[in-house]
mmCIF file of C-alpha atoms and ligand atoms in Angstrom:
data_model
loop_
_atom_site.group_PDB
_atom_site.id
_atom_site.type_symbol
_atom_site.label_atom_id
_atom_site.label_comp_id
_atom_site.label_asym_id
_atom_site.label_seq_id
_atom_site.Cartn_x
_atom_site.Cartn_y
_atom_site.Cartn_z
ATOM 1 C CA MET A 1 53.502 171.944 54.866
ATOM 2 C CA MET A 2 57.165 171.700 55.844
ATOM 3 C CA MET A 3 58.417 168.114 55.674
ATOM 4 C CA GLN A 4 59.166 166.846 59.207
ATOM 5 C CA PRO A 5 62.177 164.524 59.126
ATOM 6 C CA ASN A 6 62.484 161.593 61.484
ATOM 7 C CA VAL A 7 64.432 163.333 64.240
ATOM 8 C CA HIS A 8 65.497 159.998 65.717
ATOM 9 C CA TYR A 9 68.243 159.817 63.084
ATOM 10 C CA ALA A 10 69.985 162.524 65.109
ATOM 11 C CA GLU A 11 70.213 160.077 68.032
ATOM 12 C CA LEU A 12 72.330 157.605 66.023
ATOM 13 C CA LYS A 13 76.105 157.465 66.201
ATOM 14 C CA ASP A 14 77.807 159.441 63.394
ATOM 15 C CA SER A 15 78.161 156.399 61.204
ATOM 16 C CA TYR A 16 77.239 152.736 61.300
ATOM 17 C CA LEU A 17 80.035 150.685 62.916
ATOM 18 C CA PHE A 18 81.243 148.892 59.790
ATOM 19 C CA ALA A 19 80.875 151.978 57.600
ATOM 20 C CA GLY A 20 83.026 153.889 60.121
ATOM 21 C CA ILE A 21 85.706 151.196 60.065
ATOM 22 C CA ALA A 22 85.682 151.126 56.246
ATOM 23 C CA LYS A 23 86.232 154.910 56.274
ATOM 24 C CA LYS A 24 89.141 154.701 58.728
ATOM 25 C CA THR A 25 90.850 151.907 56.786
ATOM 26 C CA GLN A 26 90.325 153.732 53.489
ATOM 27 C CA LYS A 27 91.930 156.850 54.974
ATOM 28 C CA TYR A 28 94.868 154.758 56.193
ATOM 29 C CA LEU A 29 95.353 153.309 52.704
ATOM 30 C CA GLU A 30 95.244 156.765 51.127
ATOM 31 C CA GLU A 31 97.909 157.944 53.579
ATOM 32 C CA HIS A 32 100.001 154.808 53.022
ATOM 33 C CA PRO A 33 99.803 153.990 49.331
ATOM 34 C CA GLY A 34 100.928 150.479 48.463
ATOM 35 C CA GLN A 35 100.175 149.061 51.931
ATOM 36 C CA ARG A 36 98.165 145.878 52.058
ATOM 37 C CA LEU A 37 95.579 145.213 54.768
ATOM 38 C CA TYR A 38 94.644 141.910 56.436
ATOM 39 C CA ARG A 39 90.925 142.279 56.973
ATOM 40 C CA MET A 40 89.456 140.413 59.939
ATOM 41 C CA GLY A 41 86.882 143.163 60.592
ATOM 42 C CA ILE A 42 83.431 142.919 59.034
ATOM 43 C CA GLY A 43 82.207 139.354 58.703
ATOM 44 C CA ASP A 44 82.323 139.241 54.930
ATOM 45 C CA VAL A 45 83.036 135.875 53.373
ATOM 46 C CA SER A 46 86.040 135.152 51.154
ATOM 47 C CA GLN A 47 85.028 131.818 49.580
ATOM 48 C CA PRO A 48 83.012 132.000 46.332
ATOM 49 C CA LEU A 49 79.523 130.578 45.943
ATOM 50 C CA CYS A 50 79.702 126.785 45.750
ATOM 51 C CA PRO A 51 79.365 124.930 42.400
ATOM 52 C CA ALA A 52 75.840 123.624 43.130
ATOM 53 C CA VAL A 53 74.626 127.199 43.673
ATOM 54 C CA ILE A 54 76.424 128.526 40.608
ATOM 55 C CA ALA A 55 74.926 125.777 38.426
ATOM 56 C CA ALA A 56 71.418 126.525 39.739
ATOM 57 C CA LEU A 57 71.897 130.269 39.150
ATOM 58 C CA HIS A 58 73.033 129.649 35.560
ATOM 59 C CA ALA A 59 70.120 127.314 34.862
ATOM 60 C CA ALA A 60 67.669 129.855 36.292
ATOM 61 C CA VAL A 61 69.128 132.629 34.136
ATOM 62 C CA GLU A 62 68.592 130.411 31.080
ATOM 63 C CA GLU A 63 64.979 129.862 32.130
ATOM 64 C CA GLN A 64 64.495 133.613 32.289
ATOM 65 C CA ALA A 65 65.686 133.827 28.656
ATOM 66 C CA ALA A 66 62.910 131.664 27.185
ATOM 67 C CA PRO A 67 59.231 132.624 26.827
ATOM 68 C CA GLY A 68 57.978 129.261 28.139
ATOM 69 C CA SER A 69 60.062 129.259 31.325
ATOM 70 C CA PHE A 70 60.340 132.973 32.095
ATOM 71 C CA HIS A 71 59.176 134.126 35.564
ATOM 72 C CA GLY A 72 57.892 137.603 36.305
ATOM 73 C CA TYR A 73 56.827 138.643 39.811
ATOM 74 C CA MET A 74 57.554 136.024 42.414
ATOM 75 C CA PRO A 75 55.230 135.288 45.348
ATOM 76 C CA GLU A 76 56.038 138.018 47.914
ATOM 77 C CA CYS A 77 56.663 135.587 50.792
ATOM 78 C CA GLY A 78 58.886 133.269 48.769
ATOM 79 C CA ALA A 79 58.726 130.661 46.015
ATOM 80 C CA PRO A 80 57.035 127.437 47.183
ATOM 81 C CA PHE A 81 60.058 125.350 46.091
ATOM 82 C CA LEU A 82 62.370 127.297 48.416
ATOM 83 C CA ARG A 83 59.931 127.532 51.334
ATOM 84 C CA GLU A 84 59.493 123.756 51.093
ATOM 85 C CA ALA A 85 63.247 123.134 50.900
ATOM 86 C CA ILE A 86 63.840 125.242 54.020
ATOM 87 C CA ALA A 87 61.005 123.546 55.924
ATOM 88 C CA ALA A 88 62.487 120.150 54.943
ATOM 89 C CA HIS A 89 65.885 121.303 56.225
ATOM 90 C CA TYR A 90 64.329 122.146 59.617
ATOM 91 C CA ALA A 91 62.550 118.779 59.632
ATOM 92 C CA GLU A 92 65.929 117.022 59.437
ATOM 93 C CA ARG A 93 66.663 118.558 62.843
ATOM 94 C CA GLY A 94 63.310 117.505 64.233
ATOM 95 C CA VAL A 95 61.614 120.912 63.831
ATOM 96 C CA ASP A 96 58.252 120.625 62.070
ATOM 97 C CA LEU A 97 57.317 123.701 60.063
ATOM 98 C CA SER A 98 54.720 124.269 57.447
ATOM 99 C CA PRO A 99 56.241 125.919 54.334
ATOM 100 C CA ASP A 100 53.967 128.932 54.836
ATOM 101 C CA GLU A 101 55.639 129.558 58.180
ATOM 102 C CA VAL A 102 58.857 130.223 56.210
ATOM 103 C CA PHE A 103 59.315 133.640 54.582
ATOM 104 C CA VAL A 104 62.095 134.100 52.041
ATOM 105 C CA SER A 105 63.942 137.387 52.551
ATOM 106 C CA SER A 106 66.768 139.345 51.026
ATOM 107 C CA GLY A 107 68.917 138.762 54.100
ATOM 108 C CA ALA A 108 68.818 138.764 57.879
ATOM 109 C CA SER A 109 69.947 142.356 58.395
ATOM 110 C CA ASP A 110 67.227 143.717 56.074
ATOM 111 C CA GLU A 111 64.665 141.550 57.800
ATOM 112 C CA LEU A 112 65.731 142.474 61.343
ATOM 113 C CA GLY A 113 65.010 146.103 60.514
ATOM 114 C CA ASP A 114 61.803 145.430 58.564
ATOM 115 C CA LEU A 115 60.312 143.308 61.348
ATOM 116 C CA GLN A 116 60.091 146.477 63.458
ATOM 117 C CA ASP A 117 56.838 147.078 61.537
ATOM 118 C CA ILE A 118 54.937 144.438 63.448
ATOM 119 C CA PHE A 119 55.736 145.850 66.884
ATOM 120 C CA ALA A 120 53.955 148.967 68.141
ATOM 121 C CA ARG A 121 56.264 151.951 68.740
ATOM 122 C CA GLU A 122 55.514 151.795 72.469
ATOM 123 C CA THR A 123 56.964 148.280 72.714
ATOM 124 C CA ALA A 124 60.438 148.559 74.209
ATOM 125 C CA ALA A 125 63.190 146.330 72.797
ATOM 126 C CA LEU A 126 65.660 144.429 74.936
ATOM 127 C CA VAL A 127 69.134 144.122 73.462
ATOM 128 C CA ILE A 128 71.806 141.956 75.064
ATOM 129 C CA GLU A 129 75.078 143.808 74.731
ATOM 130 C CA PRO A 130 77.650 143.535 73.246
ATOM 131 C CA ALA A 131 75.261 143.326 70.277
ATOM 132 C CA TYR A 132 75.164 143.425 66.509
ATOM 133 C CA PRO A 133 74.750 147.198 66.078
ATOM 134 C CA ALA A 134 71.905 146.943 63.545
ATOM 135 C CA TYR A 135 69.496 145.901 66.345
ATOM 136 C CA VAL A 136 70.135 149.094 68.256
ATOM 137 C CA ASP A 137 70.214 151.360 65.203
ATOM 138 C CA ALA A 138 66.939 149.960 63.819
ATOM 139 C CA CYS A 139 65.263 150.617 67.180
ATOM 140 C CA VAL A 140 66.693 154.137 67.399
ATOM 141 C CA ILE A 141 65.429 154.957 63.891
ATOM 142 C CA ALA A 142 61.993 153.620 64.875
ATOM 143 C CA GLY A 143 62.006 155.806 67.996
ATOM 144 C CA ARG A 144 61.713 152.722 70.164
ATOM 145 C CA GLU A 145 62.899 152.575 73.773
ATOM 146 C CA ILE A 146 65.862 150.219 74.196
ATOM 147 C CA VAL A 147 66.512 148.217 77.339
ATOM 148 C CA HIS A 148 70.227 147.457 77.336
ATOM 149 C CA LEU A 149 71.126 144.210 79.103
ATOM 150 C CA ALA A 150 74.880 144.087 79.623
ATOM 151 C CA SER A 151 76.737 140.800 79.507
ATOM 152 C CA GLY A 152 80.329 139.921 80.250
ATOM 153 C CA PRO A 153 82.787 137.132 81.017
ATOM 154 C CA GLU A 154 81.081 136.603 84.407
ATOM 155 C CA ASN A 155 77.998 135.113 82.673
ATOM 156 C CA GLY A 156 79.800 133.851 79.563
ATOM 157 C CA PHE A 157 78.148 136.705 77.594
ATOM 158 C CA LEU A 158 74.858 134.801 77.968
ATOM 159 C CA PRO A 159 72.755 136.605 80.560
ATOM 160 C CA ALA A 160 69.543 135.211 82.021
ATOM 161 C CA PRO A 161 66.280 137.093 81.390
ATOM 162 C CA PRO A 162 65.766 140.199 83.535
ATOM 163 C CA GLN A 163 63.552 140.288 86.628
ATOM 164 C CA ASP A 164 61.161 142.816 85.091
ATOM 165 C CA ALA A 165 59.025 142.724 81.938
ATOM 166 C CA ARG A 166 59.796 146.176 80.538
ATOM 167 C CA ALA A 167 60.563 144.988 77.006
ATOM 168 C CA GLY A 168 58.089 143.259 74.704
ATOM 169 C CA MET A 169 60.587 142.633 71.919
ATOM 170 C CA LEU A 170 63.660 140.577 72.799
ATOM 171 C CA TYR A 171 66.677 140.358 70.486
ATOM 172 C CA LEU A 172 68.641 137.147 71.014
ATOM 173 C CA CYS A 173 71.529 136.089 68.816
ATOM 174 C CA SER A 174 73.017 132.604 69.135
ATOM 175 C CA PRO A 175 75.722 131.782 68.088
ATOM 176 C CA ASN A 176 76.365 135.316 69.099
ATOM 177 C CA ASN A 177 77.732 138.133 67.042
ATOM 178 C CA PRO A 178 80.118 139.489 68.295
ATOM 179 C CA THR A 179 81.072 137.271 71.261
ATOM 180 C CA GLY A 180 80.729 133.805 69.710
ATOM 181 C CA ALA A 181 78.791 132.639 72.794
ATOM 182 C CA VAL A 182 76.044 130.049 72.215
ATOM 183 C CA PHE A 183 72.993 129.485 74.416
ATOM 184 C CA SER A 184 72.638 125.981 75.823
ATOM 185 C CA ARG A 185 69.182 124.415 75.628
ATOM 186 C CA ALA A 186 68.559 125.144 79.311
ATOM 187 C CA GLN A 187 69.593 128.801 78.968
ATOM 188 C CA LEU A 188 67.483 129.341 75.854
ATOM 189 C CA GLN A 189 64.535 127.565 77.483
ATOM 190 C CA GLU A 190 64.679 130.180 80.260
ATOM 191 C CA TRP A 191 64.242 132.935 77.649
ATOM 192 C CA VAL A 192 61.401 131.079 75.921
ATOM 193 C CA ASP A 193 59.612 130.590 79.253
ATOM 194 C CA TYR A 194 60.196 134.236 80.143
ATOM 195 C CA ALA A 195 58.724 135.403 76.820
ATOM 196 C CA ASN A 196 55.674 133.167 77.193
ATOM 197 C CA ASP A 197 55.168 134.342 80.797
ATOM 198 C CA THR A 198 55.492 138.045 79.997
ATOM 199 C CA GLY A 199 53.883 138.092 76.533
ATOM 200 C CA ALA A 200 57.104 139.334 74.902
ATOM 201 C CA VAL A 201 58.217 138.108 71.472
ATOM 202 C CA ILE A 202 61.772 136.905 70.820
ATOM 203 C CA LEU A 203 63.538 137.889 67.601
ATOM 204 C CA PHE A 204 66.008 135.024 67.388
ATOM 205 C CA ASP A 205 68.914 135.771 65.074
ATOM 206 C CA ALA A 206 70.195 132.379 63.908
ATOM 207 C CA ALA A 207 72.463 133.663 61.136
ATOM 208 C CA TYR A 208 75.440 131.686 62.472
ATOM 209 C CA GLU A 209 73.742 128.373 63.353
ATOM 210 C CA ALA A 210 75.719 126.488 60.696
ATOM 211 C CA TYR A 211 78.884 127.023 62.781
ATOM 212 C CA ILE A 212 77.633 125.010 65.757
ATOM 213 C CA GLU A 213 79.809 121.926 66.291
ATOM 214 C CA ASP A 214 78.531 120.780 69.643
ATOM 215 C CA ASP A 215 75.523 118.490 69.089
ATOM 216 C CA LEU A 216 73.987 119.480 72.402
ATOM 217 C CA LEU A 217 73.564 123.143 71.423
ATOM 218 C CA PRO A 218 70.329 124.288 69.743
ATOM 219 C CA HIS A 219 70.542 125.493 66.124
ATOM 220 C CA SER A 220 66.979 126.808 66.128
ATOM 221 C CA ILE A 221 64.861 128.304 68.877
ATOM 222 C CA PHE A 222 62.059 126.051 67.626
ATOM 223 C CA GLU A 223 63.920 123.081 69.077
ATOM 224 C CA LEU A 224 62.731 124.420 72.445
ATOM 225 C CA GLU A 225 59.404 123.677 74.110
ATOM 226 C CA GLY A 226 56.976 126.600 73.841
ATOM 227 C CA ALA A 227 58.925 128.615 71.252
ATOM 228 C CA ARG A 228 56.116 128.460 68.695
ATOM 229 C CA THR A 229 54.014 130.805 70.821
ATOM 230 C CA CYS A 230 56.712 133.425 71.461
ATOM 231 C CA ALA A 231 59.458 133.471 68.814
ATOM 232 C CA ILE A 232 60.390 134.591 65.329
ATOM 233 C CA GLU A 233 63.603 133.169 63.868
ATOM 234 C CA ILE A 234 65.671 135.141 61.385
ATOM 235 C CA SER A 235 68.307 133.340 59.363
ATOM 236 C CA SER A 236 70.463 133.882 56.350
ATOM 237 C CA LEU A 237 72.541 132.190 53.693
ATOM 238 C CA SER A 238 75.191 134.938 53.963
ATOM 239 C CA LYS A 239 77.561 133.172 56.301
ATOM 240 C CA THR A 240 76.219 129.674 55.710
ATOM 241 C CA ALA A 241 76.680 129.665 51.939
ATOM 242 C CA GLY A 242 78.535 132.833 50.933
ATOM 243 C CA PHE A 243 75.490 134.959 50.030
ATOM 244 C CA THR A 244 76.715 138.208 51.641
ATOM 245 C CA GLY A 245 76.727 139.934 48.256
ATOM 246 C CA THR A 246 74.075 137.766 46.623
ATOM 247 C CA ARG A 247 71.493 138.358 49.398
ATOM 248 C CA LEU A 248 69.118 135.668 50.536
ATOM 249 C CA GLY A 249 67.697 134.808 53.926
ATOM 250 C CA TYR A 250 64.619 133.393 55.589
ATOM 251 C CA THR A 251 62.395 134.103 58.550
ATOM 252 C CA VAL A 252 60.226 131.638 60.417
ATOM 253 C CA ILE A 253 56.991 132.834 62.016
ATOM 254 C CA PRO A 254 54.869 130.055 63.484
ATOM 255 C CA LYS A 255 51.121 130.145 62.987
ATOM 256 C CA GLU A 256 50.552 129.909 66.769
ATOM 257 C CA LEU A 257 52.250 133.257 67.429
ATOM 258 C CA GLU A 258 49.475 135.657 68.408
ATOM 259 C CA ARG A 259 49.281 138.778 70.501
ATOM 260 C CA LYS A 260 46.131 140.747 71.332
ATOM 261 C CA GLY A 261 44.086 138.583 68.971
ATOM 262 C CA LEU A 262 46.352 139.317 66.009
ATOM 263 C CA ASN A 263 48.160 136.528 64.236
ATOM 264 C CA VAL A 264 51.787 137.559 63.644
ATOM 265 C CA ASN A 265 52.276 135.233 60.666
ATOM 266 C CA SER A 266 49.260 136.861 58.962
ATOM 267 C CA LEU A 267 50.552 140.343 59.822
ATOM 268 C CA TRP A 268 53.836 139.496 58.139
ATOM 269 C CA VAL A 269 52.093 138.119 55.037
ATOM 270 C CA ARG A 270 50.174 141.404 54.876
ATOM 271 C CA ASN A 271 53.380 143.390 55.349
ATOM 272 C CA ARG A 272 55.383 141.492 52.727
ATOM 273 C CA THR A 273 52.606 141.549 50.129
ATOM 274 C CA THR A 274 52.477 145.326 50.526
ATOM 275 C CA LYS A 275 56.139 146.193 50.913
ATOM 276 C CA THR A 276 58.036 143.760 48.680
ATOM 277 C CA ASN A 277 57.697 142.016 45.370
ATOM 278 C CA GLY A 278 59.678 139.081 46.666
ATOM 279 C CA VAL A 279 63.223 137.895 46.039
ATOM 280 C CA SER A 280 64.176 137.243 42.417
ATOM 281 C CA TYR A 281 63.494 133.828 40.897
ATOM 282 C CA VAL A 282 67.153 133.369 39.965
ATOM 283 C CA LEU A 283 68.391 133.931 43.520
ATOM 284 C CA GLN A 284 65.762 131.689 45.019
ATOM 285 C CA ARG A 285 66.844 128.877 42.681
ATOM 286 C CA GLY A 286 70.434 129.475 43.801
ATOM 287 C CA GLY A 287 69.274 129.396 47.433
ATOM 288 C CA ALA A 288 67.353 126.153 46.951
ATOM 289 C CA ALA A 289 70.548 124.498 45.692
ATOM 290 C CA VAL A 290 72.091 125.080 49.143
ATOM 291 C CA PHE A 291 69.565 122.657 50.620
ATOM 292 C CA THR A 292 70.339 119.793 48.214
ATOM 293 C CA PRO A 293 72.716 117.015 49.421
ATOM 294 C CA GLU A 294 75.339 118.293 46.963
ATOM 295 C CA GLY A 295 74.937 121.896 48.158
ATOM 296 C CA GLN A 296 75.110 120.870 51.808
ATOM 297 C CA ALA A 297 78.360 118.938 51.240
ATOM 298 C CA GLN A 298 79.897 121.893 49.404
ATOM 299 C CA ILE A 299 78.940 124.532 51.985
ATOM 300 C CA ARG A 300 80.241 122.262 54.754
ATOM 301 C CA ALA A 301 83.624 122.266 52.996
ATOM 302 C CA GLN A 302 83.581 126.089 52.955
ATOM 303 C CA ILE A 303 82.610 126.324 56.599
ATOM 304 C CA ALA A 304 85.564 124.015 57.334
ATOM 305 C CA VAL A 305 87.858 126.610 55.726
ATOM 306 C CA TYR A 306 86.557 129.299 58.105
ATOM 307 C CA LYS A 307 86.858 126.931 61.041
ATOM 308 C CA GLN A 308 90.493 126.346 60.130
ATOM 309 C CA ASN A 309 90.936 130.148 60.069
ATOM 310 C CA ALA A 310 89.485 130.249 63.576
ATOM 311 C CA LYS A 311 92.044 127.685 64.688
ATOM 312 C CA VAL A 312 94.902 129.686 63.169
ATOM 313 C CA LEU A 313 93.782 132.873 64.922
ATOM 314 C CA THR A 314 93.047 131.273 68.289
ATOM 315 C CA ASP A 315 96.426 129.465 68.212
ATOM 316 C CA ALA A 316 98.036 132.882 67.700
ATOM 317 C CA LEU A 317 96.064 134.410 70.568
ATOM 318 C CA ARG A 318 97.115 131.577 72.852
ATOM 319 C CA ARG A 319 100.749 132.124 71.820
ATOM 320 C CA CYS A 320 100.283 135.781 72.750
ATOM 321 C CA GLU A 321 98.573 134.781 76.024
ATOM 322 C CA ILE A 322 95.574 136.886 75.125
ATOM 323 C CA TRP A 323 92.223 135.963 76.693
ATOM 324 C CA TYR A 324 89.580 135.078 74.118
ATOM 325 C CA THR A 325 86.291 133.302 73.711
ATOM 326 C CA GLY A 326 84.271 132.104 70.683
ATOM 327 C CA GLY A 327 85.700 130.713 67.475
ATOM 328 C CA SER A 328 84.544 127.123 67.995
ATOM 329 C CA ASN A 329 80.747 127.139 67.584
ATOM 330 C CA ALA A 330 80.786 130.551 65.934
ATOM 331 C CA PRO A 331 82.777 132.377 63.252
ATOM 332 C CA TYR A 332 83.792 135.240 65.560
ATOM 333 C CA ILE A 333 86.584 135.416 68.118
ATOM 334 C CA TRP A 334 86.122 137.845 70.978
ATOM 335 C CA LEU A 335 89.272 138.828 72.802
ATOM 336 C CA LYS A 336 90.467 141.071 75.574
ATOM 337 C CA CYS A 337 92.631 143.896 74.329
ATOM 338 C CA PRO A 338 96.128 143.318 75.676
ATOM 339 C CA ASP A 339 97.980 145.627 78.021
ATOM 340 C CA GLY A 340 94.742 147.236 79.235
ATOM 341 C CA SER A 341 94.235 148.972 75.909
ATOM 342 C CA ASP A 342 90.832 150.377 74.988
ATOM 343 C CA SER A 343 89.213 148.862 71.936
ATOM 344 C CA TRP A 344 89.613 151.751 69.489
ATOM 345 C CA GLY A 345 93.218 152.236 70.647
ATOM 346 C CA PHE A 346 93.889 148.557 69.920
ATOM 347 C CA PHE A 347 92.169 148.914 66.535
ATOM 348 C CA GLU A 348 94.514 151.796 65.613
ATOM 349 C CA ARG A 349 97.546 149.941 66.895
ATOM 350 C CA LEU A 350 96.839 146.816 64.834
ATOM 351 C CA LEU A 351 96.036 148.888 61.765
ATOM 352 C CA ARG A 352 99.141 151.072 61.962
ATOM 353 C CA GLU A 353 101.690 148.571 63.221
ATOM 354 C CA ILE A 354 100.733 145.309 61.488
ATOM 355 C CA GLN A 355 98.006 146.344 58.995
ATOM 356 C CA VAL A 356 95.497 143.959 60.562
ATOM 357 C CA VAL A 357 91.885 145.168 60.703
ATOM 358 C CA GLY A 358 89.529 143.962 63.413
ATOM 359 C CA THR A 359 86.408 145.367 65.041
ATOM 360 C CA PRO A 360 86.596 147.323 68.311
ATOM 361 C CA GLY A 361 84.356 145.818 70.982
ATOM 362 C CA GLU A 362 83.050 149.235 71.992
ATOM 363 C CA GLY A 363 81.259 149.404 68.640
ATOM 364 C CA PHE A 364 78.944 146.644 69.903
ATOM 365 C CA GLY A 365 77.919 148.602 73.005
ATOM 366 C CA SER A 366 79.671 150.225 75.947
ATOM 367 C CA CYS A 367 80.192 146.921 77.774
ATOM 368 C CA GLY A 368 82.286 145.833 74.770
ATOM 369 C CA GLU A 369 84.918 148.417 75.719
ATOM 370 C CA GLY A 370 88.295 146.759 76.281
ATOM 371 C CA PHE A 371 87.379 143.881 73.944
ATOM 372 C CA PHE A 372 87.989 143.283 70.253
ATOM 373 C CA ARG A 373 86.497 141.018 67.565
ATOM 374 C CA PHE A 374 88.167 139.034 64.801
ATOM 375 C CA SER A 375 86.102 137.584 61.997
ATOM 376 C CA THR A 376 87.227 134.198 60.678
ATOM 377 C CA PHE A 377 85.797 134.743 57.173
ATOM 378 C CA ALA A 378 88.925 136.153 55.552
ATOM 379 C CA ASP A 379 91.034 134.436 52.945
ATOM 380 C CA PRO A 380 93.086 131.650 54.649
ATOM 381 C CA GLN A 381 96.421 133.073 53.470
ATOM 382 C CA ASP A 382 95.509 136.508 54.800
ATOM 383 C CA THR A 383 94.422 134.932 58.057
ATOM 384 C CA ALA A 384 97.722 133.064 58.385
ATOM 385 C CA GLU A 385 99.639 136.269 57.711
ATOM 386 C CA ALA A 386 97.530 138.213 60.218
ATOM 387 C CA ALA A 387 98.219 135.510 62.818
ATOM 388 C CA ARG A 388 101.953 135.653 62.094
ATOM 389 C CA ARG A 389 101.934 139.441 62.477
ATOM 390 C CA LEU A 390 99.945 139.258 65.714
ATOM 391 C CA ILE A 391 102.493 136.881 67.214
ATOM 392 C CA ALA A 392 105.353 139.119 66.057
ATOM 393 C CA LEU A 393 103.698 142.161 67.656
ATOM 394 C CA LEU A 394 102.162 140.716 70.800
ATOM 395 C CA GLY A 395 104.002 137.469 71.425
ATOM 396 C CA ASN A 396 105.589 138.907 74.553
ATOM 397 C CA SER A 397 102.550 140.811 75.748
ATOM 398 C CA THR A 398 101.527 140.503 79.391
ATOM 399 C CA ASN A 399 97.792 140.602 79.965
HETATM 400 C C1 MLT B 1 79.400 141.505 61.031
HETATM 401 O O1 MLT B 1 80.575 141.648 60.693
HETATM 402 O O2 MLT B 1 79.006 141.691 62.181
HETATM 403 C C2 MLT B 1 78.425 141.082 59.987
HETATM 404 O O3 MLT B 1 79.081 140.736 58.818
HETATM 405 C C3 MLT B 1 77.508 142.153 59.677
HETATM 406 C C4 MLT B 1 76.339 141.680 58.882
HETATM 407 O O4 MLT B 1 76.081 140.499 58.768
HETATM 408 O O5 MLT B 1 75.618 142.550 58.418
#
């Protein structure tokens, strides 16, 4: 029989947003040999793994070298030592989890796609836009209907739940990628209540929670009343501890989460035991080091570097009188393209005139048109130079 490909791939944009940007910047470099770029586009970290993590990785490699301490297959849902360390980390914030409600993953983006498996194809997904494009692309590939909920400056990029109950799968991201907006407790409670009332399940992307400065803002959806019966939280060490290339994340699925008599935590155990052989022992040891007092102090120092980058960039935007939001409780700055420019036009202008790379807002959904995103994860010297170039280019801009 002729193989039938998944025709939904044809419904995707030509290339994934960040792959498309990488292609455009590569082409620019080929046409302009010797030019140097200041990359504030994809949120890839510039600071190396912290010493506590490196020491734990080395020690784990040594263990793998000796017959008595060698580890083969790891438990598919995560090593007990790491699941316990993550649960203890939540407990410090007043969120009680049992370690078997924590699943160790190879990163939030992998997990956000894989979790599609536990939702029936007929379940529509609600995506608040502008949105991290992987949510939309994963749904398109799965052939799932998408309900696009546009947000904008009028609601601080934090819309309230819709009036209807068309979607049974709700993607929420707070602190938000790309806008940097963060749900208050009251706003997030509205979504939790809505999900419990309608039977929907929230996929709460908490990858940027470590950037929250304001004590009143929730880091985890499980800080909210009723979330244990309607939410899954997906998190990552990528931006918290520099694991973008090392890959390690975690997902929390409470035992109370059930739909149609099926327990979602059990479904995910069944899925993981079938589809993965777990994350490597070495990486999980490195991940566990993040949750030690030493690791926490060291990652805080790294996050402070990115927060200083945010200050440098937002100071520049203020000098240029460019409207922006984000950058304080989140590592992304979301700005209005000056002079009425569209977002890809502004991308080209920054690339060609000052060699600064950002991400066009339109890539996060059509309501992102006219906006632009800077990541604050670049090297501090590059960030300072990008800020200097922005001021030189746009210092007299009228917006
Ligand atoms: C981003 O730039 O939006 C993120 O780095 C993408 C990711 O985490 O996969």
